mmCIF file of C-alpha atoms and ligand atoms in Angstrom:
data_model
loop_
_atom_site.group_PDB
_atom_site.id
_atom_site.type_symbol
_atom_site.label_atom_id
_atom_site.label_comp_id
_atom_site.label_asym_id
_atom_site.label_seq_id
_atom_site.Cartn_x
_atom_site.Cartn_y
_atom_site.Cartn_z
ATOM 1 C CA ALA A 17 120.268 78.566 90.616
ATOM 2 C CA THR A 18 117.907 81.515 90.489
ATOM 3 C CA LEU A 19 114.186 81.097 90.746
ATOM 4 C CA PRO A 20 112.218 82.071 87.648
ATOM 5 C CA GLU A 21 110.716 85.478 88.029
ATOM 6 C CA LYS A 22 106.959 85.598 88.560
ATOM 7 C CA ARG A 23 105.769 87.240 85.385
ATOM 8 C CA ALA A 24 102.058 86.867 84.964
ATOM 9 C CA MET A 25 98.912 87.696 86.855
ATOM 10 C CA CYS A 26 95.904 85.520 86.120
ATOM 11 C CA LEU A 27 92.370 86.696 86.755
ATOM 12 C CA ASN A 28 89.971 83.771 86.996
ATOM 13 C CA GLY A 29 86.520 84.677 88.158
ATOM 14 C CA LEU A 30 87.163 86.889 91.154
ATOM 15 C CA GLN A 31 90.516 85.352 91.995
ATOM 16 C CA LEU A 32 93.879 86.818 91.160
ATOM 17 C CA HIS A 33 96.871 84.444 90.924
ATOM 18 C CA GLU A 34 100.496 85.167 90.224
ATOM 19 C CA VAL A 35 102.324 82.550 88.128
ATOM 20 C CA ALA A 36 105.579 82.193 86.239
ATOM 21 C CA HIS A 37 104.067 81.754 82.788
ATOM 22 C CA ALA A 38 101.014 83.518 81.404
ATOM 23 C CA SER A 39 100.068 80.439 79.365
ATOM 24 C CA CYS A 40 99.365 78.637 82.653
ATOM 25 C CA CYS A 41 96.456 80.924 83.566
ATOM 26 C CA LYS A 42 93.818 78.822 81.806
ATOM 27 C CA TRP A 43 94.560 75.955 84.189
ATOM 28 C CA PHE A 44 92.981 77.830 87.108
ATOM 29 C CA ASP A 45 89.612 77.461 85.363
ATOM 30 C CA VAL A 46 90.237 73.740 84.914
ATOM 31 C CA LEU A 47 91.272 73.526 88.564
ATOM 32 C CA ASN A 48 88.099 75.165 89.866
ATOM 33 C CA ASP A 49 85.960 72.963 87.654
ATOM 34 C CA ILE A 50 87.535 69.633 88.606
ATOM 35 C CA GLN A 51 87.827 70.389 92.315
ATOM 36 C CA THR A 52 84.078 71.024 92.384
ATOM 37 C CA ASN A 53 82.748 68.691 89.729
ATOM 38 C CA LEU A 54 85.202 65.750 89.670
ATOM 39 C CA PHE A 55 86.793 65.633 93.123
ATOM 40 C CA HIS A 56 83.710 66.428 95.227
ATOM 41 C CA GLY A 57 85.161 69.624 96.686
ATOM 42 C CA GLY A 58 88.855 68.759 96.708
ATOM 43 C CA LYS A 59 88.532 65.306 98.299
ATOM 44 C CA CYS A 60 91.017 62.414 98.331
ATOM 45 C CA GLY A 61 88.271 59.892 97.596
ATOM 46 C CA ALA A 62 87.648 57.290 94.914
ATOM 47 C CA ASP A 63 87.770 59.743 91.985
ATOM 48 C CA ALA A 64 91.053 61.252 93.156
ATOM 49 C CA HIS A 65 92.478 57.748 93.629
ATOM 50 C CA GLU A 66 91.389 56.689 90.157
ATOM 51 C CA SER A 67 92.848 59.854 88.628
ATOM 52 C CA ILE A 68 96.229 59.097 90.226
ATOM 53 C CA ARG A 69 96.025 55.545 88.896
ATOM 54 C CA LEU A 70 95.186 56.817 85.406
ATOM 55 C CA VAL A 71 98.474 58.753 85.242
ATOM 56 C CA PHE A 72 100.247 55.414 85.590
ATOM 57 C CA HIS A 73 98.103 53.559 83.043
ATOM 58 C CA ASP A 74 98.524 56.350 80.495
ATOM 59 C CA ALA A 75 102.266 56.800 81.041
ATOM 60 C CA ILE A 76 103.578 53.286 81.458
ATOM 61 C CA ALA A 77 102.043 52.080 78.175
ATOM 62 C CA ARG A 78 105.104 52.736 76.041
ATOM 63 C CA SER A 79 107.898 50.376 75.068
ATOM 64 C CA SER A 80 111.409 51.066 73.845
ATOM 65 C CA LEU A 81 111.640 47.426 72.810
ATOM 66 C CA LEU A 82 108.642 47.697 70.471
ATOM 67 C CA GLU A 83 110.033 50.941 69.047
ATOM 68 C CA SER A 84 113.392 49.271 68.417
ATOM 69 C CA LEU A 85 111.539 46.610 66.433
ATOM 70 C CA GLY A 86 110.034 49.331 64.263
ATOM 71 C CA VAL A 87 106.557 48.998 65.797
ATOM 72 C CA PHE A 88 104.592 51.838 67.438
ATOM 73 C CA GLY A 89 105.414 51.425 71.142
ATOM 74 C CA GLY A 90 102.851 53.773 72.665
ATOM 75 C CA GLY A 91 103.096 57.485 73.376
ATOM 76 C CA GLY A 92 103.540 57.335 77.151
ATOM 77 C CA ALA A 93 101.956 60.219 79.065
ATOM 78 C CA ASP A 94 100.060 61.397 76.003
ATOM 79 C CA GLY A 95 96.402 61.072 77.001
ATOM 80 C CA SER A 96 95.766 58.075 74.772
ATOM 81 C CA VAL A 97 93.798 56.492 77.636
ATOM 82 C CA LEU A 98 91.217 59.247 77.089
ATOM 83 C CA THR A 99 91.458 59.872 73.347
ATOM 84 C CA PHE A 100 91.479 56.181 72.465
ATOM 85 C CA ALA A 101 89.261 55.106 75.328
ATOM 86 C CA ALA A 102 87.333 52.744 73.069
ATOM 87 C CA ASN A 103 90.511 50.695 72.644
ATOM 88 C CA GLU A 104 92.391 51.127 75.874
ATOM 89 C CA THR A 105 89.546 50.668 78.376
ATOM 90 C CA MET A 106 89.088 47.201 76.861
ATOM 91 C CA TYR A 107 92.644 46.121 77.713
ATOM 92 C CA PRO A 108 92.540 43.639 80.625
ATOM 93 C CA ALA A 109 95.060 45.592 82.745
ATOM 94 C CA ASN A 110 92.891 48.710 82.400
ATOM 95 C CA LEU A 111 89.975 47.001 84.100
ATOM 96 C CA GLY A 112 88.294 49.538 86.366
ATOM 97 C CA THR A 113 89.518 52.628 84.515
ATOM 98 C CA ALA A 114 86.453 53.132 82.304
ATOM 99 C CA ASP A 115 84.516 55.155 84.895
ATOM 100 C CA ILE A 116 87.249 57.712 85.515
ATOM 101 C CA VAL A 117 88.143 57.833 81.806
ATOM 102 C CA HIS A 118 84.575 58.729 80.883
ATOM 103 C CA ALA A 119 84.326 61.139 83.817
ATOM 104 C CA GLN A 120 87.502 62.969 82.689
ATOM 105 C CA ILE A 121 86.880 63.234 78.926
ATOM 106 C CA PRO A 122 84.271 66.055 79.066
ATOM 107 C CA PHE A 123 86.537 68.240 81.225
ATOM 108 C CA ALA A 124 89.415 67.960 78.754
ATOM 109 C CA THR A 125 87.042 68.662 75.862
ATOM 110 C CA ASN A 126 85.249 71.606 77.522
ATOM 111 C CA HIS A 127 88.479 73.362 78.469
ATOM 112 C CA GLY A 128 90.177 72.698 75.127
ATOM 113 C CA VAL A 129 93.282 71.159 76.672
ATOM 114 C CA SER A 130 95.131 68.129 75.358
ATOM 115 C CA THR A 131 94.177 64.807 76.881
ATOM 116 C CA GLY A 132 97.792 64.175 77.897
ATOM 117 C CA ASP A 133 97.926 67.437 79.804
ATOM 118 C CA PHE A 134 94.541 66.760 81.358
ATOM 119 C CA VAL A 135 95.438 63.295 82.698
ATOM 120 C CA ALA A 136 98.640 64.690 84.226
ATOM 121 C CA PHE A 137 96.876 67.754 85.645
ATOM 122 C CA ALA A 138 94.006 65.785 87.177
ATOM 123 C CA GLY A 139 96.518 63.358 88.686
ATOM 124 C CA ALA A 140 98.571 66.168 90.216
ATOM 125 C CA VAL A 141 95.506 67.914 91.646
ATOM 126 C CA ALA A 142 94.207 64.586 92.961
ATOM 127 C CA LEU A 143 97.526 63.930 94.682
ATOM 128 C CA ALA A 144 97.568 67.416 96.252
ATOM 129 C CA ASN A 145 94.087 66.660 97.643
ATOM 130 C CA CYS A 146 95.482 63.729 99.629
ATOM 131 C CA PRO A 147 96.679 64.819 103.091
ATOM 132 C CA GLY A 148 100.384 64.161 103.548
ATOM 133 C CA ALA A 149 101.193 64.018 99.821
ATOM 134 C CA PRO A 150 104.254 65.704 98.339
ATOM 135 C CA GLN A 151 103.822 68.853 96.258
ATOM 136 C CA PRO A 152 103.220 67.563 92.710
ATOM 137 C CA ALA A 153 104.766 69.112 89.620
ATOM 138 C CA PHE A 154 102.706 69.852 86.491
ATOM 139 C CA LEU A 155 104.125 70.630 83.074
ATOM 140 C CA ALA A 156 101.789 71.598 80.223
ATOM 141 C CA GLY A 157 101.974 71.390 76.451
ATOM 142 C CA ARG A 158 101.684 67.728 75.484
ATOM 143 C CA PRO A 159 100.544 67.333 71.875
ATOM 144 C CA PRO A 160 97.500 65.159 71.152
ATOM 145 C CA PRO A 161 98.206 61.410 71.080
ATOM 146 C CA THR A 162 98.534 59.869 67.649
ATOM 147 C CA GLN A 163 97.173 56.386 68.288
ATOM 148 C CA ALA A 164 96.128 53.972 71.008
ATOM 149 C CA ALA A 165 98.908 52.420 73.070
ATOM 150 C CA PRO A 166 99.467 48.732 72.346
ATOM 151 C CA ASP A 167 97.890 46.238 74.739
ATOM 152 C CA ASN A 168 99.885 44.265 77.339
ATOM 153 C CA LEU A 169 102.098 47.126 78.538
ATOM 154 C CA VAL A 170 100.417 47.859 81.888
ATOM 155 C CA PRO A 171 101.587 45.636 84.775
ATOM 156 C CA GLU A 172 99.048 43.220 86.271
ATOM 157 C CA PRO A 173 98.694 42.292 89.962
ATOM 158 C CA PHE A 174 99.597 38.670 89.161
ATOM 159 C CA HIS A 175 102.927 39.586 87.550
ATOM 160 C CA THR A 176 106.229 38.512 89.069
ATOM 161 C CA VAL A 177 108.752 41.077 90.288
ATOM 162 C CA ASP A 178 110.885 40.171 87.243
ATOM 163 C CA GLN A 179 108.008 41.018 84.932
ATOM 164 C CA MET A 180 107.299 44.310 86.712
ATOM 165 C CA LEU A 181 110.961 45.358 86.719
ATOM 166 C CA GLU A 182 111.413 44.485 83.055
ATOM 167 C CA ARG A 183 108.269 46.339 82.078
ATOM 168 C CA ILE A 184 109.072 49.597 83.881
ATOM 169 C CA ALA A 185 112.680 49.521 82.665
ATOM 170 C CA ASP A 186 111.452 49.127 79.085
ATOM 171 C CA ALA A 187 108.856 51.892 79.566
ATOM 172 C CA GLY A 188 111.203 54.518 80.972
ATOM 173 C CA ASN A 189 114.429 53.168 82.476
ATOM 174 C CA PHE A 190 112.795 52.915 85.883
ATOM 175 C CA THR A 191 114.734 50.967 88.534
ATOM 176 C CA ALA A 192 113.805 48.627 91.378
ATOM 177 C CA ALA A 193 113.891 51.621 93.759
ATOM 178 C CA ASP A 194 111.556 53.484 91.396
ATOM 179 C CA LEU A 195 109.099 50.569 91.392
ATOM 180 C CA THR A 196 108.909 50.662 95.178
ATOM 181 C CA ALA A 197 108.505 54.440 95.239
ATOM 182 C CA MET A 198 105.757 54.345 92.576
ATOM 183 C CA LEU A 199 103.797 51.885 94.633
ATOM 184 C CA ALA A 200 103.414 54.501 97.366
ATOM 185 C CA ALA A 201 100.359 55.483 95.295
ATOM 186 C CA HIS A 202 98.695 52.394 96.736
ATOM 187 C CA THR A 203 98.502 54.200 100.087
ATOM 188 C CA VAL A 204 95.654 56.265 98.611
ATOM 189 C CA ALA A 205 93.924 53.427 96.841
ATOM 190 C CA ALA A 206 91.293 50.738 96.865
ATOM 191 C CA ALA A 207 90.362 47.867 94.573
ATOM 192 C CA ASP A 208 86.953 47.797 92.914
ATOM 193 C CA ASP A 209 87.511 44.952 90.511
ATOM 194 C CA VAL A 210 89.815 42.447 92.166
ATOM 195 C CA GLU A 211 86.947 41.183 94.314
ATOM 196 C CA ASP A 212 84.466 42.527 91.793
ATOM 197 C CA ASP A 213 81.492 41.717 94.016
ATOM 198 C CA ASN A 214 83.063 43.668 96.887
ATOM 199 C CA PRO A 215 84.188 47.140 95.711
ATOM 200 C CA GLY A 216 86.232 49.837 97.450
ATOM 201 C CA LEU A 217 88.631 47.558 99.356
ATOM 202 C CA PRO A 218 91.587 49.656 100.575
ATOM 203 C CA PHE A 219 95.215 48.538 100.344
ATOM 204 C CA ASP A 220 96.027 50.128 103.725
ATOM 205 C CA SER A 221 93.984 51.301 106.693
ATOM 206 C CA SER A 222 94.216 54.988 105.662
ATOM 207 C CA PRO A 223 93.189 55.251 101.986
ATOM 208 C CA GLY A 224 92.347 58.942 102.466
ATOM 209 C CA VAL A 225 95.861 59.799 103.679
ATOM 210 C CA PHE A 226 99.154 59.748 101.783
ATOM 211 C CA ASP A 227 101.231 58.024 104.459
ATOM 212 C CA ALA A 228 103.513 54.988 104.782
ATOM 213 C CA GLN A 229 100.884 52.613 106.209
ATOM 214 C CA LEU A 230 100.924 50.599 102.967
ATOM 215 C CA PHE A 231 104.600 49.846 103.623
ATOM 216 C CA VAL A 232 103.843 48.792 107.204
ATOM 217 C CA GLU A 233 100.690 46.791 106.563
ATOM 218 C CA VAL A 234 101.805 44.907 103.439
ATOM 219 C CA GLN A 235 104.807 43.698 105.473
ATOM 220 C CA LEU A 236 102.511 42.087 108.101
ATOM 221 C CA HIS A 237 101.634 38.419 108.014
ATOM 222 C CA GLY A 238 98.470 37.914 105.916
ATOM 223 C CA VAL A 239 95.646 36.101 107.690
ATOM 224 C CA GLN A 240 92.421 36.674 105.761
ATOM 225 C CA PHE A 241 90.660 37.890 102.641
ATOM 226 C CA PRO A 242 88.276 40.852 102.904
ATOM 227 C CA GLY A 243 85.473 38.977 101.152
ATOM 228 C CA PRO A 244 85.129 35.708 99.262
ATOM 229 C CA GLY A 245 88.791 36.238 98.439
ATOM 230 C CA ASN A 246 91.513 34.369 96.668
ATOM 231 C CA ARG A 247 90.953 36.130 93.358
ATOM 232 C CA VAL A 248 93.626 36.402 90.698
ATOM 233 C CA GLY A 249 96.211 38.951 91.878
ATOM 234 C CA GLU A 250 95.054 38.855 95.501
ATOM 235 C CA VAL A 251 96.735 37.364 98.569
ATOM 236 C CA MET A 252 95.707 37.373 102.235
ATOM 237 C CA ALA A 253 95.674 40.705 104.107
ATOM 238 C CA PRO A 254 96.523 41.308 107.769
ATOM 239 C CA MET A 255 93.267 42.885 108.876
ATOM 240 C CA PRO A 256 89.565 42.713 108.036
ATOM 241 C CA GLY A 257 88.357 44.914 105.167
ATOM 242 C CA GLU A 258 91.813 45.304 103.625
ATOM 243 C CA LEU A 259 92.868 43.854 100.244
ATOM 244 C CA ARG A 260 96.469 42.933 99.526
ATOM 245 C CA LEU A 261 97.616 42.783 95.925
ATOM 246 C CA GLN A 262 99.938 39.895 95.169
ATOM 247 C CA SER A 263 102.189 42.351 93.298
ATOM 248 C CA ASP A 264 102.556 44.607 96.374
ATOM 249 C CA SER A 265 103.188 41.569 98.560
ATOM 250 C CA LEU A 266 105.953 40.321 96.244
ATOM 251 C CA VAL A 267 107.669 43.700 95.963
ATOM 252 C CA ALA A 268 107.671 44.005 99.772
ATOM 253 C CA ARG A 269 109.437 40.631 100.027
ATOM 254 C CA ASP A 270 111.805 40.508 97.051
ATOM 255 C CA PRO A 271 115.505 40.956 97.921
ATOM 256 C CA ARG A 272 115.830 43.608 95.182
ATOM 257 C CA THR A 273 113.062 45.804 96.596
ATOM 258 C CA ALA A 274 112.471 44.820 100.261
ATOM 259 C CA CYS A 275 114.905 47.340 101.773
ATOM 260 C CA ASP A 276 113.522 50.165 99.640
ATOM 261 C CA TRP A 277 110.037 49.103 100.722
ATOM 262 C CA GLN A 278 110.985 49.168 104.405
ATOM 263 C CA SER A 279 112.855 52.491 103.989
ATOM 264 C CA PHE A 280 109.562 54.395 103.771
ATOM 265 C CA VAL A 281 108.323 53.170 107.146
ATOM 266 C CA GLY A 282 108.599 56.089 109.549
ATOM 267 C CA ASN A 283 110.287 58.291 106.937
ATOM 268 C CA GLN A 284 107.816 60.807 105.557
ATOM 269 C CA ALA A 285 110.503 63.026 104.026
ATOM 270 C CA LYS A 286 111.874 60.160 101.916
ATOM 271 C CA LEU A 287 108.385 58.976 100.979
ATOM 272 C CA ARG A 288 107.423 62.422 99.735
ATOM 273 C CA ALA A 289 110.678 63.140 97.920
ATOM 274 C CA ASP A 290 110.878 59.773 96.155
ATOM 275 C CA PHE A 291 107.223 59.708 95.156
ATOM 276 C CA ALA A 292 107.221 63.300 93.894
ATOM 277 C CA ASP A 293 110.227 62.475 91.735
ATOM 278 C CA VAL A 294 108.893 59.250 90.259
ATOM 279 C CA PHE A 295 105.389 60.686 89.720
ATOM 280 C CA ARG A 296 106.862 63.654 87.830
ATOM 281 C CA ARG A 297 108.902 61.289 85.655
ATOM 282 C CA LEU A 298 105.791 59.224 84.913
ATOM 283 C CA THR A 299 103.935 62.336 83.706
ATOM 284 C CA LEU A 300 106.810 63.074 81.306
ATOM 285 C CA LEU A 301 107.214 59.619 79.757
ATOM 286 C CA GLY A 302 107.335 59.846 75.979
ATOM 287 C CA GLN A 303 107.352 63.665 76.125
ATOM 288 C CA ASP A 304 110.131 66.126 75.426
ATOM 289 C CA ALA A 305 110.160 68.072 78.700
ATOM 290 C CA SER A 306 112.078 70.939 77.090
ATOM 291 C CA THR A 307 109.008 71.760 74.995
ATOM 292 C CA LEU A 308 106.665 71.870 77.999
ATOM 293 C CA VAL A 309 105.870 74.849 80.239
ATOM 294 C CA ASP A 310 106.162 74.483 84.001
ATOM 295 C CA CYS A 311 102.696 75.247 85.398
ATOM 296 C CA SER A 312 103.362 73.678 88.798
ATOM 297 C CA ASP A 313 102.337 76.897 90.485
ATOM 298 C CA VAL A 314 98.715 76.208 89.479
ATOM 299 C CA ILE A 315 98.578 73.062 91.617
ATOM 300 C CA PRO A 316 97.153 73.872 95.069
ATOM 301 C CA ARG A 317 99.400 73.483 98.093
ATOM 302 C CA ALA A 318 99.319 69.770 98.956
ATOM 303 C CA LYS A 319 97.148 69.110 101.995
ATOM 304 C CA ALA A 320 99.017 68.687 105.266
ATOM 305 C CA SER A 321 98.941 65.369 107.117
ATOM 306 C CA PRO A 322 95.919 65.125 109.396
ATOM 307 C CA ASN A 323 96.609 66.076 112.982
ATOM 308 C CA THR A 324 95.388 62.832 114.532
ATOM 309 C CA GLY A 325 97.943 62.577 117.311
ATOM 310 C CA LYS A 326 99.161 59.274 115.819
ATOM 311 C CA PRO A 327 102.839 58.922 114.954
ATOM 312 C CA PHE A 328 103.642 58.997 111.213
ATOM 313 C CA SER A 329 103.968 55.186 111.095
ATOM 314 C CA TYR A 330 102.366 52.754 113.519
ATOM 315 C CA PHE A 331 101.151 49.193 113.882
ATOM 316 C CA PRO A 332 97.363 48.978 113.565
ATOM 317 C CA ALA A 333 95.565 47.995 116.790
ATOM 318 C CA GLY A 334 96.149 44.325 117.556
ATOM 319 C CA LYS A 335 99.360 44.117 115.479
ATOM 320 C CA GLY A 336 103.014 44.320 116.444
ATOM 321 C CA MET A 337 106.563 43.356 115.596
ATOM 322 C CA ALA A 338 105.670 39.653 115.877
ATOM 323 C CA ASP A 339 103.422 40.045 112.796
ATOM 324 C CA VAL A 340 106.170 41.556 110.624
ATOM 325 C CA GLU A 341 107.493 39.321 107.843
ATOM 326 C CA GLN A 342 110.908 40.944 107.860
ATOM 327 C CA ALA A 343 112.342 40.848 104.347
ATOM 328 C CA CYS A 344 115.121 43.437 104.285
ATOM 329 C CA ALA A 345 118.282 41.563 105.226
ATOM 330 C CA ALA A 346 120.381 44.654 105.903
ATOM 331 C CA THR A 347 118.280 46.608 108.408
ATOM 332 C CA PRO A 348 115.799 45.575 111.111
ATOM 333 C CA PHE A 349 112.183 46.700 110.764
ATOM 334 C CA PRO A 350 111.722 50.023 112.610
ATOM 335 C CA SER A 351 110.100 49.690 116.025
ATOM 336 C CA LEU A 352 106.662 51.288 115.959
ATOM 337 C CA VAL A 353 103.936 51.914 118.493
ATOM 338 C CA THR A 354 100.763 49.827 118.284
ATOM 339 C CA LEU A 355 97.547 51.837 118.239
ATOM 340 C CA PRO A 356 95.485 51.086 121.358
ATOM 341 C CA GLY A 357 92.256 49.093 121.453
ATOM 342 C CA PRO A 358 90.879 46.045 119.667
ATOM 343 C CA GLU A 359 91.620 45.245 116.013
ATOM 344 C CA GLN A 360 89.624 47.483 113.658
ATOM 345 C CA SER A 361 88.038 46.555 110.362
ATOM 346 C CA VAL A 362 89.028 48.857 107.491
ATOM 347 C CA PRO A 363 85.913 50.474 105.983
ATOM 348 C CA PRO A 364 85.518 50.508 102.183
ATOM 349 C CA VAL A 365 86.155 53.652 100.142
ATOM 350 C CA PRO A 366 82.698 54.744 98.931
ATOM 351 C CA LEU A 367 82.164 54.877 95.162
ATOM 352 C CA ASN A 368 81.583 58.435 93.912
ATOM 353 C CA SER A 369 83.657 60.009 96.642
HETATM 354 FE FE1 HEB B 16 98.043 50.319 91.087
HETATM 355 C C1 HEB B 16 94.718 50.261 92.071
HETATM 356 C C2 HEB B 16 97.835 46.986 90.295
HETATM 357 C C3 HEB B 16 101.332 50.365 90.150
HETATM 358 C C4 HEB B 16 98.071 53.722 91.460
HETATM 359 N N1 HEB B 16 96.560 48.919 91.158
HETATM 360 C C5 HEB B 16 95.276 49.098 91.568
HETATM 361 C C6 HEB B 16 94.559 47.879 91.428
HETATM 362 C C7 HEB B 16 95.415 46.962 90.918
HETATM 363 C C8 HEB B 16 96.686 47.624 90.763
HETATM 364 C C9 HEB B 16 95.107 45.524 90.586
HETATM 365 C C10 HEB B 16 93.082 47.653 91.784
HETATM 366 C C11 HEB B 16 92.194 48.028 90.614
HETATM 367 C C12 HEB B 16 90.730 47.797 90.950
HETATM 368 O O1 HEB B 16 89.958 48.755 90.918
HETATM 369 O O2 HEB B 16 90.350 46.668 91.293
HETATM 370 N N2 HEB B 16 99.346 48.942 90.365
HETATM 371 C C13 HEB B 16 99.087 47.616 90.140
HETATM 372 C C14 HEB B 16 100.294 46.966 89.691
HETATM 373 C C15 HEB B 16 101.255 47.922 89.656
HETATM 374 C C16 HEB B 16 100.658 49.162 90.076
HETATM 375 C C17 HEB B 16 100.420 45.506 89.369
HETATM 376 C C18 HEB B 16 102.704 47.807 89.199
HETATM 377 C C19 HEB B 16 103.546 47.093 90.062
HETATM 378 N N3 HEB B 16 99.429 51.785 90.817
HETATM 379 C C20 HEB B 16 100.708 51.590 90.401
HETATM 380 C C21 HEB B 16 101.363 52.858 90.247
HETATM 381 C C22 HEB B 16 100.444 53.816 90.574
HETATM 382 C C23 HEB B 16 99.235 53.122 90.952
HETATM 383 C C24 HEB B 16 102.796 53.043 89.820
HETATM 384 C C25 HEB B 16 100.574 55.300 90.557
HETATM 385 C C26 HEB B 16 101.648 56.011 90.485
HETATM 386 N N4 HEB B 16 96.657 51.715 91.662
HETATM 387 C C27 HEB B 16 96.935 53.056 91.859
HETATM 388 C C28 HEB B 16 95.816 53.671 92.518
HETATM 389 C C29 HEB B 16 94.844 52.683 92.664
HETATM 390 C C30 HEB B 16 95.411 51.467 92.123
HETATM 391 C C31 HEB B 16 95.748 55.100 92.969
HETATM 392 C C32 HEB B 16 93.459 52.799 93.337
HETATM 393 C C33 HEB B 16 92.365 53.161 92.376
HETATM 394 C C34 HEB B 16 91.042 53.274 93.136
HETATM 395 O O3 HEB B 16 91.045 53.476 94.375
HETATM 396 O O4 HEB B 16 90.010 53.151 92.497
HETATM 397 CA CA1 CA B 17 97.213 55.541 103.483
#
């Protein structure tokens, strides 16, 4: 295959960029605006995390089953979470999305881009801000959404693996391996509303880094709740300050998904490749990709993994192989080093970061 020829020069402010398609140039203005005014100077903090989550909540809310019954099944990655915020932010599974929805709307409006494109763009930029993330794709040209997605299409943390698998298959023919890969997003994530009196609780010990620690830490024996605990959708976590979703815990232990889950431990190349693929497919749900323009070259180079001297995957201090609840029958859990020192508490992700 031949690479598309670079055909356009964009001049945005004082910066000159070369891209494949001239129609992509306007996205550099959006990029500069959101890096400064939404993502706090290109950070992988709470607003980046929530923007990645919003891609999922926008996209997954479509159903082939409803369509086959002659009912509107949702438009997928169409921006309905923004355009029909009054409806969709009220859906129980969208709890905690209202802040980022209302933060994003003015940017889409001010730059005159469709809400579907904006949700996908913000998600891709947010991902690229997270050190260690794969290079995200971004395709532009989604038409405006026509109506709010129906309720009850976004998975909940108290769902069974059967429910999750059925839902993602109905939304876009996603498989068990896809479910596991999608959940890599929870490595740059925290819960504000599960323990609603205790916000910012990370799902792994490195919520500012796109790594495989989620896949290590969710596999460890759970011993405590980060706060009052035992809320709907929550199970015990291995270390202080961390929150474990019941849904993540089940996917890590189900025979259909456990080996995929374990496959990301110590394997950054697979983590990046599988997540980039599934994230791209999420941003295209319900869209005809052949009508979209590839503006991936507007997305900044994804930040490199931090040079901490730690191996890619490790046991947190105080943990080791004895704490692993091995669930993959085919392959032993990879042997990892344990970080030195006493057990650490995982600090919360600050709001407005
Ligand atoms: Fe997710 C978060 C669930 C998938 C991304 N999550 C979250 C939470 C929950 C969930 C519950 C918490 C919220 C609050 O705030 O509280 N998920 C879930 C489920 C599922 C999921 C059940 C299915 C299975 N996610 C997912 C995906 C994605 C995501 C696929 C992408 C791609 N999430 C996310 C993020 C976060 C979350 C990023 C974080 C946010 C913040 O931090 O804020
Ligand atoms: Ca992480």
